[in-house]
Amino acid sequence: MARFTLPRDLYHGKGALEALKTFEGKKAIICVGGGSMKRFGFLDKAVAYLQDAGMEVKLFEGIEPDPSVETVMRGAEEMRKFEPDWIIAMGGGSPIDAAKAMWIKYEYPEVTFEDMCKVFGLPKLRTKAHFCAISSTSGTATEVTAFSVITDYQKGIKYPLADFEITPDVAIVDPDLAETMPKKLVAHTGMDAMTHAVEAYVSTANCDYTDALAIYAIKMIQNDLIGSYNGDMGKRDRMHNAQCLAGMSFSNALLGIVHSMAHKTGAAFADYGAHIIHGAANAMYLPKVIAFNAKDETAAKRYAIIADEMKLGGETVEEKVQLLIAALRKMCDELNIPHCIKNYGADSYPTEQGFVPEDVFLDRLHDIAVNAIGDACTGSNPRQPSVEEMEKLLKCCYYDTEVDF
């Protein structure tokens, strides 16, 4: 028996934010990030709509990119004092992910962060509040998923929380919000969405329900991401739907080691002045992981189906896999994303020498590999790597060398 879970309601299309007027409750807390939602007027609209619904509204602002355990605990304490019956998370993946974790701690104050990290081990939520997620970026799809990613900066590790309990009750997918994304964010979130769809399609937990969503999302992203990046707002609007479809797929089919590696390298070199941005990490690692996974016959055939759906050509499974890898690398070129860590600049753009020194990478390689193997996303990858294989794969992702093992 398998399970397929989505939000109870999903409001989509231009002006969908107005659905907040229909919510029933006494108090709502809105969790937001660095200010773009306020700057473009969407936060004020959300507050007004909730007040029209008769609610008292409190703001929890300033949630950082790659939200920390400390931010989660601080937000949960604010919720405990205010006692909202609606938690509204608004913005990119970071405020939504943070609010999901705050929700757990608000409902169960005794739960530790370590408890939250137990995969599909959370207690029943909705004893105090319901949850609405409003996405402003077109990539993470956390508005429809059972996942959240929180960073422990003391350990330099990003931890995915995974449980159907944190699937939002309501998702609002309003393309007006996505039209405000800066160009670099369009590129990174778009490749994050592509990775979600590809990993979900080859995951060991895939099924008919998730396959349909993944394949359609891949075709939409292929058609619309580059145009969205170059300023076509019609394609930007369609990408907002495409990433959501990819999210519906991976929330139920799960992911693979592209995400395991992205989680464990993202903050691993923060002491050298930057993070490897999640979507960019996925974009760099995905072609390497496809080459690794394609040594598994079942995975190779499924990658070949993706290539066929993308109309890439090729006669044999092997040719189709190589054409898929080439197409994804070409997308990175068009989106100004580097192909490897060695060439990943602190600003995320390609450069001759990136911000991660070779000796530092090699020194930390073993620990990163061990952590990636232990990541929640590894279990559903179609080919289970050993620590040694993970180290070799990470080296390929550092140097942009061929995966031949």
mmCIF file of C-alpha atoms in Angstrom:
data_model
loop_
_atom_site.group_PDB
_atom_site.id
_atom_site.type_symbol
_atom_site.label_atom_id
_atom_site.label_comp_id
_atom_site.label_asym_id
_atom_site.label_seq_id
_atom_site.Cartn_x
_atom_site.Cartn_y
_atom_site.Cartn_z
ATOM 1 C CA MET A 1 0.000 0.000 0.000
ATOM 2 C CA ALA A 2 1.211 3.496 -0.863
ATOM 3 C CA ARG A 3 -0.010 6.945 0.098
ATOM 4 C CA PHE A 4 -0.601 10.068 -2.013
ATOM 5 C CA THR A 5 -1.125 13.280 -0.031
ATOM 6 C CA LEU A 6 -1.662 16.861 -1.189
ATOM 7 C CA PRO A 7 -3.048 20.031 0.453
ATOM 8 C CA ARG A 8 -6.785 20.010 1.068
ATOM 9 C CA ASP A 9 -7.187 23.097 -1.141
ATOM 10 C CA LEU A 10 -4.969 24.678 -3.776
ATOM 11 C CA TYR A 11 -5.903 28.132 -5.045
ATOM 12 C CA HIS A 12 -4.104 29.047 -8.260
ATOM 13 C CA GLY A 13 -4.051 31.705 -10.968
ATOM 14 C CA LYS A 14 -3.632 35.456 -10.887
ATOM 15 C CA GLY A 15 -5.272 37.027 -7.863
ATOM 16 C CA ALA A 16 -5.435 33.745 -5.939
ATOM 17 C CA LEU A 17 -4.067 35.526 -2.862
ATOM 18 C CA GLU A 18 -7.581 36.851 -2.304
ATOM 19 C CA ALA A 19 -8.593 33.363 -1.139
ATOM 20 C CA LEU A 20 -7.348 34.459 2.307
ATOM 21 C CA LYS A 21 -10.610 36.376 2.654
ATOM 22 C CA THR A 22 -12.456 33.063 2.958
ATOM 23 C CA PHE A 23 -10.439 31.681 5.891
ATOM 24 C CA GLU A 24 -12.228 31.084 9.186
ATOM 25 C CA GLY A 25 -10.472 31.691 12.486
ATOM 26 C CA LYS A 26 -9.652 34.215 15.209
ATOM 27 C CA LYS A 27 -5.891 34.771 14.895
ATOM 28 C CA ALA A 28 -3.352 34.395 12.097
ATOM 29 C CA ILE A 29 0.425 34.766 12.178
ATOM 30 C CA ILE A 30 2.183 35.521 8.891
ATOM 31 C CA CYS A 31 5.765 34.265 8.564
ATOM 32 C CA VAL A 32 7.820 36.082 5.915
ATOM 33 C CA GLY A 33 11.417 36.536 4.847
ATOM 34 C CA GLY A 34 13.642 39.411 3.876
ATOM 35 C CA GLY A 35 11.163 42.038 2.736
ATOM 36 C CA SER A 36 10.289 41.455 -0.930
ATOM 37 C CA MET A 37 6.710 40.537 -0.048
ATOM 38 C CA LYS A 38 6.384 43.826 1.831
ATOM 39 C CA ARG A 39 8.225 45.799 -0.852
ATOM 40 C CA PHE A 40 5.897 44.636 -3.617
ATOM 41 C CA GLY A 41 2.742 45.109 -1.544
ATOM 42 C CA PHE A 42 1.758 41.459 -1.184
ATOM 43 C CA LEU A 43 2.210 41.355 2.591
ATOM 44 C CA ASP A 44 -0.132 44.302 3.081
ATOM 45 C CA LYS A 45 -2.695 42.603 0.837
ATOM 46 C CA ALA A 46 -2.466 39.379 2.828
ATOM 47 C CA VAL A 47 -2.920 41.220 6.125
ATOM 48 C CA ALA A 48 -5.935 43.106 4.743
ATOM 49 C CA TYR A 49 -7.565 39.942 3.384
ATOM 50 C CA LEU A 50 -7.157 38.138 6.719
ATOM 51 C CA GLN A 51 -8.546 41.136 8.579
ATOM 52 C CA ASP A 52 -11.496 41.126 6.155
ATOM 53 C CA ALA A 53 -12.013 37.536 7.297
ATOM 54 C CA GLY A 54 -12.290 38.829 10.873
ATOM 55 C CA MET A 55 -8.883 37.745 12.155
ATOM 56 C CA GLU A 56 -6.312 39.435 14.365
ATOM 57 C CA VAL A 57 -2.998 39.313 12.488
ATOM 58 C CA LYS A 58 0.589 39.182 13.776
ATOM 59 C CA LEU A 59 3.750 39.274 11.653
ATOM 60 C CA PHE A 60 6.922 37.240 12.138
ATOM 61 C CA GLU A 61 9.381 38.851 9.745
ATOM 62 C CA GLY A 62 13.010 38.494 8.733
ATOM 63 C CA ILE A 63 13.308 34.737 8.242
ATOM 64 C CA GLU A 64 16.717 34.289 6.640
ATOM 65 C CA PRO A 65 17.625 32.266 3.554
ATOM 66 C CA ASP A 66 18.513 28.731 4.701
ATOM 67 C CA PRO A 67 16.596 29.190 7.977
ATOM 68 C CA SER A 68 18.310 28.168 11.183
ATOM 69 C CA VAL A 69 17.251 26.024 14.111
ATOM 70 C CA GLU A 70 17.429 29.169 16.257
ATOM 71 C CA THR A 71 14.958 31.029 14.007
ATOM 72 C CA VAL A 72 12.582 28.073 14.205
ATOM 73 C CA MET A 73 12.682 28.070 17.997
ATOM 74 C CA ARG A 74 12.205 31.845 18.170
ATOM 75 C CA GLY A 75 9.209 31.719 15.837
ATOM 76 C CA ALA A 76 7.626 28.862 17.758
ATOM 77 C CA GLU A 77 7.907 30.883 20.951
ATOM 78 C CA GLU A 78 6.137 33.833 19.289
ATOM 79 C CA MET A 79 3.375 31.465 18.209
ATOM 80 C CA ARG A 80 3.089 30.065 21.718
ATOM 81 C CA LYS A 81 2.518 33.591 23.061
ATOM 82 C CA PHE A 82 0.099 34.684 20.306
ATOM 83 C CA GLU A 83 -1.805 31.380 19.962
ATOM 84 C CA PRO A 84 -2.792 31.591 16.279
ATOM 85 C CA ASP A 85 -5.243 29.152 14.750
ATOM 86 C CA TRP A 86 -3.843 29.902 11.258
ATOM 87 C CA ILE A 87 -0.143 29.932 10.348
ATOM 88 C CA ILE A 88 0.379 31.706 7.019
ATOM 89 C CA ALA A 89 3.825 31.239 5.468
ATOM 90 C CA MET A 90 4.549 33.592 2.608
ATOM 91 C CA GLY A 91 7.524 33.929 0.268
ATOM 92 C CA GLY A 92 10.182 31.561 -1.023
ATOM 93 C CA GLY A 93 11.056 28.149 0.297
ATOM 94 C CA SER A 94 12.884 29.496 3.348
ATOM 95 C CA PRO A 95 10.004 31.170 5.243
ATOM 96 C CA ILE A 96 7.652 28.321 4.353
ATOM 97 C CA ASP A 97 10.130 25.674 5.487
ATOM 98 C CA ALA A 98 10.840 27.596 8.695
ATOM 99 C CA ALA A 99 7.147 28.045 9.448
ATOM 100 C CA LYS A 100 6.519 24.312 9.006
ATOM 101 C CA ALA A 101 9.124 23.555 11.659
ATOM 102 C CA MET A 102 7.757 26.317 13.920
ATOM 103 C CA TRP A 103 4.316 24.728 13.556
ATOM 104 C CA ILE A 104 5.620 21.435 14.939
ATOM 105 C CA LYS A 105 7.261 23.129 17.924
ATOM 106 C CA TYR A 106 4.205 25.323 18.552
ATOM 107 C CA GLU A 107 1.880 22.346 18.750
ATOM 108 C CA TYR A 108 4.356 20.177 20.688
ATOM 109 C CA PRO A 109 6.681 22.414 22.763
ATOM 110 C CA GLU A 110 8.475 19.384 24.205
ATOM 111 C CA VAL A 111 9.610 18.176 20.762
ATOM 112 C CA THR A 112 13.324 18.729 20.082
ATOM 113 C CA PHE A 113 14.870 19.508 16.706
ATOM 114 C CA GLU A 114 16.373 16.010 16.757
ATOM 115 C CA ASP A 115 12.837 14.613 17.164
ATOM 116 C CA MET A 116 11.692 16.643 14.144
ATOM 117 C CA CYS A 117 14.402 15.046 11.996
ATOM 118 C CA LYS A 118 13.027 11.510 12.452
ATOM 119 C CA VAL A 119 11.666 10.683 9.011
ATOM 120 C CA PHE A 120 7.858 10.292 9.042
ATOM 121 C CA GLY A 121 7.926 10.240 12.827
ATOM 122 C CA LEU A 122 5.990 13.364 13.788
ATOM 123 C CA PRO A 123 2.932 13.419 16.046
ATOM 124 C CA LYS A 124 -0.451 14.531 14.698
ATOM 125 C CA LEU A 125 -0.589 18.253 13.961
ATOM 126 C CA ARG A 126 -3.610 20.590 13.629
ATOM 127 C CA THR A 127 -4.428 20.390 17.326
ATOM 128 C CA LYS A 128 -3.832 24.173 17.576
ATOM 129 C CA ALA A 129 -3.508 25.597 14.062
ATOM 130 C CA HIS A 130 -3.961 25.027 10.356
ATOM 131 C CA PHE A 131 -1.271 25.937 7.842
ATOM 132 C CA CYS A 132 -1.384 27.916 4.584
ATOM 133 C CA ALA A 133 1.640 28.292 2.300
ATOM 134 C CA ILE A 134 1.895 31.045 -0.323
ATOM 135 C CA SER A 135 4.814 30.594 -2.705
ATOM 136 C CA SER A 136 6.609 33.534 -4.309
ATOM 137 C CA THR A 137 9.327 31.510 -6.049
ATOM 138 C CA SER A 138 9.017 28.814 -8.697
ATOM 139 C CA GLY A 139 11.119 25.944 -7.453
ATOM 140 C CA THR A 140 10.928 24.495 -3.967
ATOM 141 C CA ALA A 141 7.175 23.711 -4.156
ATOM 142 C CA THR A 142 7.228 23.495 -0.377
ATOM 143 C CA GLU A 143 3.675 24.881 -0.504
ATOM 144 C CA VAL A 144 2.470 21.382 -1.459
ATOM 145 C CA THR A 145 5.092 19.094 0.066
ATOM 146 C CA ALA A 146 5.648 17.022 3.161
ATOM 147 C CA PHE A 147 9.170 18.409 3.522
ATOM 148 C CA SER A 148 11.100 21.238 5.127
ATOM 149 C CA VAL A 149 14.842 21.960 5.156
ATOM 150 C CA ILE A 150 16.397 23.578 8.237
ATOM 151 C CA THR A 151 20.085 24.434 8.709
ATOM 152 C CA ASP A 152 22.097 23.643 11.830
ATOM 153 C CA TYR A 153 24.841 26.242 11.456
ATOM 154 C CA GLN A 154 26.867 24.841 14.340
ATOM 155 C CA LYS A 155 27.274 21.603 12.392
ATOM 156 C CA GLY A 156 27.189 23.205 8.928
ATOM 157 C CA ILE A 157 24.510 20.732 7.834
ATOM 158 C CA LYS A 158 21.063 21.145 6.299
ATOM 159 C CA TYR A 159 18.499 18.706 7.670
ATOM 160 C CA PRO A 160 15.372 17.730 5.714
ATOM 161 C CA LEU A 161 12.257 17.212 7.835
ATOM 162 C CA ALA A 162 9.890 14.730 6.216
ATOM 163 C CA ASP A 163 6.367 13.856 7.283
ATOM 164 C CA PHE A 164 2.915 14.072 5.685
ATOM 165 C CA GLU A 165 1.795 15.946 8.816
ATOM 166 C CA ILE A 166 3.596 19.090 7.573
ATOM 167 C CA THR A 167 1.873 19.063 4.193
ATOM 168 C CA PRO A 168 0.039 22.422 4.217
ATOM 169 C CA ASP A 169 -3.731 22.480 4.533
ATOM 170 C CA VAL A 170 -3.968 25.199 1.898
ATOM 171 C CA ALA A 171 -1.586 26.215 -0.886
ATOM 172 C CA ILE A 172 -1.911 29.487 -2.782
ATOM 173 C CA VAL A 173 -0.057 29.486 -6.101
ATOM 174 C CA ASP A 174 -0.469 33.028 -7.415
ATOM 175 C CA PRO A 175 1.822 33.863 -10.365
ATOM 176 C CA ASP A 176 1.672 37.578 -9.552
ATOM 177 C CA LEU A 177 4.119 36.893 -6.714
ATOM 178 C CA ALA A 178 6.536 34.944 -8.923
ATOM 179 C CA GLU A 179 6.777 37.779 -11.434
ATOM 180 C CA THR A 180 8.858 39.716 -8.890
ATOM 181 C CA MET A 181 11.705 37.152 -8.815
ATOM 182 C CA PRO A 182 15.179 38.401 -9.772
ATOM 183 C CA LYS A 183 16.803 36.643 -12.725
ATOM 184 C CA LYS A 184 19.282 34.549 -10.737
ATOM 185 C CA LEU A 185 16.498 33.233 -8.530
ATOM 186 C CA VAL A 186 14.490 32.227 -11.610
ATOM 187 C CA ALA A 187 17.457 30.114 -12.764
ATOM 188 C CA HIS A 188 18.144 28.399 -9.446
ATOM 189 C CA THR A 189 14.550 27.691 -8.486
ATOM 190 C CA GLY A 190 13.784 26.480 -11.997
ATOM 191 C CA MET A 191 16.560 23.904 -11.937
ATOM 192 C CA ASP A 192 15.485 22.899 -8.443
ATOM 193 C CA ALA A 193 12.053 22.141 -9.915
ATOM 194 C CA MET A 194 13.573 20.183 -12.797
ATOM 195 C CA THR A 195 15.596 18.129 -10.312
ATOM 196 C CA HIS A 196 12.470 17.444 -8.243
ATOM 197 C CA ALA A 197 10.637 16.090 -11.259
ATOM 198 C CA VAL A 198 13.524 13.979 -12.591
ATOM 199 C CA GLU A 199 14.373 12.499 -9.191
ATOM 200 C CA ALA A 200 10.725 11.752 -8.462
ATOM 201 C CA TYR A 201 10.339 9.932 -11.785
ATOM 202 C CA VAL A 202 13.260 7.555 -11.130
ATOM 203 C CA SER A 203 12.698 7.226 -7.366
ATOM 204 C CA THR A 204 12.052 3.752 -6.013
ATOM 205 C CA ALA A 205 8.814 5.139 -4.530
ATOM 206 C CA ASN A 206 7.374 6.350 -7.850
ATOM 207 C CA CYS A 207 3.889 5.319 -8.909
ATOM 208 C CA ASP A 208 1.353 6.104 -11.651
ATOM 209 C CA TYR A 209 0.079 9.143 -9.772
ATOM 210 C CA THR A 210 3.514 10.693 -9.297
ATOM 211 C CA ASP A 211 4.808 9.730 -12.764
ATOM 212 C CA ALA A 212 2.132 11.723 -14.572
ATOM 213 C CA LEU A 213 2.893 14.857 -12.567
ATOM 214 C CA ALA A 214 6.676 14.469 -12.951
ATOM 215 C CA ILE A 215 6.665 13.963 -16.713
ATOM 216 C CA TYR A 216 4.289 16.851 -17.361
ATOM 217 C CA ALA A 217 6.345 19.125 -15.094
ATOM 218 C CA ILE A 218 9.561 18.179 -16.944
ATOM 219 C CA LYS A 219 8.002 19.049 -20.303
ATOM 220 C CA MET A 220 6.684 22.382 -18.983
ATOM 221 C CA ILE A 221 10.057 23.297 -17.481
ATOM 222 C CA GLN A 222 11.835 22.366 -20.695
ATOM 223 C CA ASN A 223 9.477 24.632 -22.626
ATOM 224 C CA ASP A 224 9.242 27.565 -20.225
ATOM 225 C CA LEU A 225 12.272 27.939 -17.925
ATOM 226 C CA ILE A 226 14.698 29.622 -20.321
ATOM 227 C CA GLY A 227 12.003 32.003 -21.545
ATOM 228 C CA SER A 228 11.034 32.811 -17.958
ATOM 229 C CA TYR A 229 14.700 33.523 -17.177
ATOM 230 C CA ASN A 230 14.833 35.897 -20.149
ATOM 231 C CA GLY A 231 11.798 37.863 -19.004
ATOM 232 C CA ASP A 232 8.792 36.253 -20.703
ATOM 233 C CA MET A 233 6.112 36.707 -18.029
ATOM 234 C CA GLY A 234 3.702 34.259 -19.657
ATOM 235 C CA LYS A 235 6.354 31.572 -19.298
ATOM 236 C CA ARG A 236 7.125 32.840 -15.773
ATOM 237 C CA ASP A 237 3.482 32.248 -14.875
ATOM 238 C CA ARG A 238 3.540 28.718 -16.334
ATOM 239 C CA MET A 239 6.756 27.912 -14.464
ATOM 240 C CA HIS A 240 4.925 28.704 -11.219
ATOM 241 C CA ASN A 241 2.487 25.908 -12.053
ATOM 242 C CA ALA A 242 5.219 23.566 -13.350
ATOM 243 C CA GLN A 243 7.222 23.727 -10.134
ATOM 244 C CA CYS A 244 4.076 23.027 -8.140
ATOM 245 C CA LEU A 245 3.328 19.915 -10.199
ATOM 246 C CA ALA A 246 6.916 18.745 -9.641
ATOM 247 C CA GLY A 247 6.396 19.310 -5.922
ATOM 248 C CA MET A 248 3.216 17.242 -5.861
ATOM 249 C CA SER A 249 5.185 14.443 -7.492
ATOM 250 C CA PHE A 250 8.251 14.416 -5.271
ATOM 251 C CA SER A 251 6.314 14.953 -2.062
ATOM 252 C CA ASN A 252 4.819 11.522 -2.665
ATOM 253 C CA ALA A 253 7.504 9.757 -4.741
ATOM 254 C CA LEU A 254 10.378 11.195 -2.671
ATOM 255 C CA LEU A 255 13.750 12.244 -4.071
ATOM 256 C CA GLY A 256 17.293 10.918 -4.450
ATOM 257 C CA ILE A 257 20.960 11.616 -3.891
ATOM 258 C CA VAL A 258 21.092 14.846 -5.896
ATOM 259 C CA HIS A 259 19.229 16.353 -2.978
ATOM 260 C CA SER A 260 21.227 14.406 -0.393
ATOM 261 C CA MET A 261 24.423 15.899 -1.803
ATOM 262 C CA ALA A 262 22.922 19.390 -2.138
ATOM 263 C CA HIS A 263 21.734 19.311 1.481
ATOM 264 C CA LYS A 264 25.115 18.261 2.793
ATOM 265 C CA THR A 265 27.301 20.553 0.683
ATOM 266 C CA GLY A 266 25.099 23.666 0.831
ATOM 267 C CA ALA A 267 26.421 25.046 4.119
ATOM 268 C CA ALA A 268 29.555 22.894 4.401
ATOM 269 C CA PHE A 269 31.863 25.711 3.280
ATOM 270 C CA ALA A 270 30.073 28.663 4.869
ATOM 271 C CA ASP A 271 33.279 29.567 6.715
ATOM 272 C CA TYR A 272 34.727 30.467 3.302
ATOM 273 C CA GLY A 273 32.150 33.181 2.820
ATOM 274 C CA ALA A 274 29.247 31.679 0.885
ATOM 275 C CA HIS A 275 26.738 28.856 0.551
ATOM 276 C CA ILE A 276 26.328 26.656 -2.489
ATOM 277 C CA ILE A 277 22.777 27.754 -3.310
ATOM 278 C CA HIS A 278 20.423 24.773 -3.258
ATOM 279 C CA GLY A 279 19.020 25.074 -6.772
ATOM 280 C CA ALA A 280 22.458 25.666 -8.262
ATOM 281 C CA ALA A 281 23.831 22.645 -6.386
ATOM 282 C CA ASN A 282 21.037 20.496 -7.800
ATOM 283 C CA ALA A 283 21.728 21.801 -11.304
ATOM 284 C CA MET A 284 25.437 20.952 -11.022
ATOM 285 C CA TYR A 285 24.962 17.520 -9.474
ATOM 286 C CA LEU A 286 21.969 16.229 -11.471
ATOM 287 C CA PRO A 287 23.881 15.251 -14.647
ATOM 288 C CA LYS A 288 26.496 13.403 -12.557
ATOM 289 C CA VAL A 289 23.879 11.530 -10.567
ATOM 290 C CA ILE A 290 22.025 10.544 -13.741
ATOM 291 C CA ALA A 291 25.267 9.024 -15.059
ATOM 292 C CA PHE A 292 25.744 7.180 -11.748
ATOM 293 C CA ASN A 293 22.148 5.947 -11.462
ATOM 294 C CA ALA A 294 22.004 4.903 -15.122
ATOM 295 C CA LYS A 295 24.284 1.963 -14.271
ATOM 296 C CA ASP A 296 21.035 0.563 -12.817
ATOM 297 C CA GLU A 297 18.981 -0.884 -15.692
ATOM 298 C CA THR A 298 15.575 0.187 -14.384
ATOM 299 C CA ALA A 299 16.724 3.745 -13.721
ATOM 300 C CA ALA A 300 18.370 3.958 -17.147
ATOM 301 C CA LYS A 301 15.121 2.984 -18.853
ATOM 302 C CA ARG A 302 13.216 5.625 -16.930
ATOM 303 C CA TYR A 303 15.765 8.309 -17.837
ATOM 304 C CA ALA A 304 15.330 7.201 -21.464
ATOM 305 C CA ILE A 305 11.565 7.754 -21.156
ATOM 306 C CA ILE A 306 12.250 11.290 -19.903
ATOM 307 C CA ALA A 307 14.488 11.876 -22.927
ATOM 308 C CA ASP A 308 11.736 10.590 -25.217
ATOM 309 C CA GLU A 309 9.145 12.861 -23.612
ATOM 310 C CA MET A 310 11.547 15.788 -24.098
ATOM 311 C CA LYS A 311 11.974 14.676 -27.764
ATOM 312 C CA LEU A 312 15.766 14.614 -27.485
ATOM 313 C CA GLY A 313 16.271 11.771 -29.980
ATOM 314 C CA GLY A 314 18.596 8.790 -29.663
ATOM 315 C CA GLU A 315 18.166 5.140 -30.591
ATOM 316 C CA THR A 316 19.428 3.182 -27.592
ATOM 317 C CA VAL A 317 18.832 3.672 -23.882
ATOM 318 C CA GLU A 318 22.474 4.680 -23.487
ATOM 319 C CA GLU A 319 22.199 7.331 -26.212
ATOM 320 C CA LYS A 320 19.030 8.733 -24.690
ATOM 321 C CA VAL A 321 20.626 8.985 -21.245
ATOM 322 C CA GLN A 322 23.596 10.860 -22.713
ATOM 323 C CA LEU A 323 21.291 13.215 -24.610
ATOM 324 C CA LEU A 324 19.360 13.919 -21.393
ATOM 325 C CA ILE A 325 22.600 14.739 -19.580
ATOM 326 C CA ALA A 326 23.670 17.013 -22.438
ATOM 327 C CA ALA A 327 20.296 18.810 -22.470
ATOM 328 C CA LEU A 328 20.492 19.517 -18.741
ATOM 329 C CA ARG A 329 24.057 20.816 -19.040
ATOM 330 C CA LYS A 330 22.963 23.074 -21.897
ATOM 331 C CA MET A 331 20.197 24.475 -19.674
ATOM 332 C CA CYS A 332 22.836 25.295 -17.039
ATOM 333 C CA ASP A 333 24.842 27.163 -19.664
ATOM 334 C CA GLU A 334 21.787 29.164 -20.735
ATOM 335 C CA LEU A 335 20.988 29.960 -17.095
ATOM 336 C CA ASN A 336 24.578 30.980 -16.243
ATOM 337 C CA ILE A 337 24.994 28.162 -13.696
ATOM 338 C CA PRO A 338 28.437 26.511 -13.408
ATOM 339 C CA HIS A 339 28.934 22.785 -13.982
ATOM 340 C CA CYS A 340 30.990 22.016 -10.870
ATOM 341 C CA ILE A 341 31.949 23.201 -7.394
ATOM 342 C CA LYS A 342 35.475 24.098 -8.533
ATOM 343 C CA ASN A 343 34.019 26.762 -10.833
ATOM 344 C CA TYR A 344 31.232 27.914 -8.481
ATOM 345 C CA GLY A 345 31.842 31.530 -7.479
ATOM 346 C CA ALA A 346 30.733 33.071 -4.207
ATOM 347 C CA ASP A 347 28.097 34.939 -6.239
ATOM 348 C CA SER A 348 26.944 31.561 -7.712
ATOM 349 C CA TYR A 349 28.171 32.423 -11.224
ATOM 350 C CA PRO A 350 30.779 30.426 -13.178
ATOM 351 C CA THR A 351 34.378 31.423 -12.510
ATOM 352 C CA GLU A 352 37.831 29.966 -13.133
ATOM 353 C CA GLN A 353 38.429 29.372 -9.413
ATOM 354 C CA GLY A 354 35.382 29.083 -7.156
ATOM 355 C CA PHE A 355 35.123 29.969 -3.497
ATOM 356 C CA VAL A 356 35.705 26.390 -2.253
ATOM 357 C CA PRO A 357 39.479 25.633 -2.221
ATOM 358 C CA GLU A 358 40.447 22.184 -3.454
ATOM 359 C CA ASP A 359 42.336 21.229 -0.285
ATOM 360 C CA VAL A 360 39.383 22.248 1.902
ATOM 361 C CA PHE A 361 36.974 20.226 -0.237
ATOM 362 C CA LEU A 362 39.183 17.133 -0.070
ATOM 363 C CA ASP A 363 39.689 17.532 3.673
ATOM 364 C CA ARG A 364 35.924 17.608 4.288
ATOM 365 C CA LEU A 365 34.983 15.099 1.582
ATOM 366 C CA HIS A 366 34.665 11.997 3.760
ATOM 367 C CA ASP A 367 32.412 13.636 6.344
ATOM 368 C CA ILE A 368 30.218 15.161 3.622
ATOM 369 C CA ALA A 369 29.904 11.745 1.956
ATOM 370 C CA VAL A 370 28.917 10.068 5.234
ATOM 371 C CA ASN A 371 26.340 12.775 5.922
ATOM 372 C CA ALA A 372 24.936 12.516 2.387
ATOM 373 C CA ILE A 373 24.531 8.748 2.725
ATOM 374 C CA GLY A 374 22.583 9.376 5.928
ATOM 375 C CA ASP A 375 20.331 12.024 4.384
ATOM 376 C CA ALA A 376 16.586 11.342 4.293
ATOM 377 C CA CYS A 377 16.565 11.513 0.478
ATOM 378 C CA THR A 378 19.102 8.728 -0.073
ATOM 379 C CA GLY A 379 16.811 5.797 0.699
ATOM 380 C CA SER A 380 14.620 6.284 -2.376
ATOM 381 C CA ASN A 381 17.497 6.739 -4.830
ATOM 382 C CA PRO A 382 17.463 3.969 -7.478
ATOM 383 C CA ARG A 383 21.105 3.033 -6.860
ATOM 384 C CA GLN A 384 22.417 2.940 -3.302
ATOM 385 C CA PRO A 385 25.986 4.273 -3.141
ATOM 386 C CA SER A 386 28.641 3.180 -0.671
ATOM 387 C CA VAL A 387 30.564 5.880 1.189
ATOM 388 C CA GLU A 388 33.468 5.295 -1.190
ATOM 389 C CA GLU A 389 31.195 5.712 -4.230
ATOM 390 C CA MET A 390 29.669 8.851 -2.735
ATOM 391 C CA GLU A 391 33.165 10.290 -2.256
ATOM 392 C CA LYS A 392 33.991 9.528 -5.912
ATOM 393 C CA LEU A 393 30.707 11.045 -7.052
ATOM 394 C CA LEU A 394 31.310 14.210 -5.038
ATOM 395 C CA LYS A 395 34.772 14.477 -6.588
ATOM 396 C CA CYS A 396 33.169 14.323 -10.032
ATOM 397 C CA CYS A 397 30.894 17.149 -8.914
ATOM 398 C CA TYR A 398 33.893 19.164 -7.751
ATOM 399 C CA TYR A 399 36.070 18.701 -10.831
ATOM 400 C CA ASP A 400 33.368 18.116 -13.501
ATOM 401 C CA THR A 401 34.851 14.746 -14.440
ATOM 402 C CA GLU A 402 33.144 11.736 -15.999
ATOM 403 C CA VAL A 403 31.222 9.282 -13.807
ATOM 404 C CA ASP A 404 32.523 5.870 -14.877
ATOM 405 C CA PHE A 405 31.665 3.724 -11.858
#
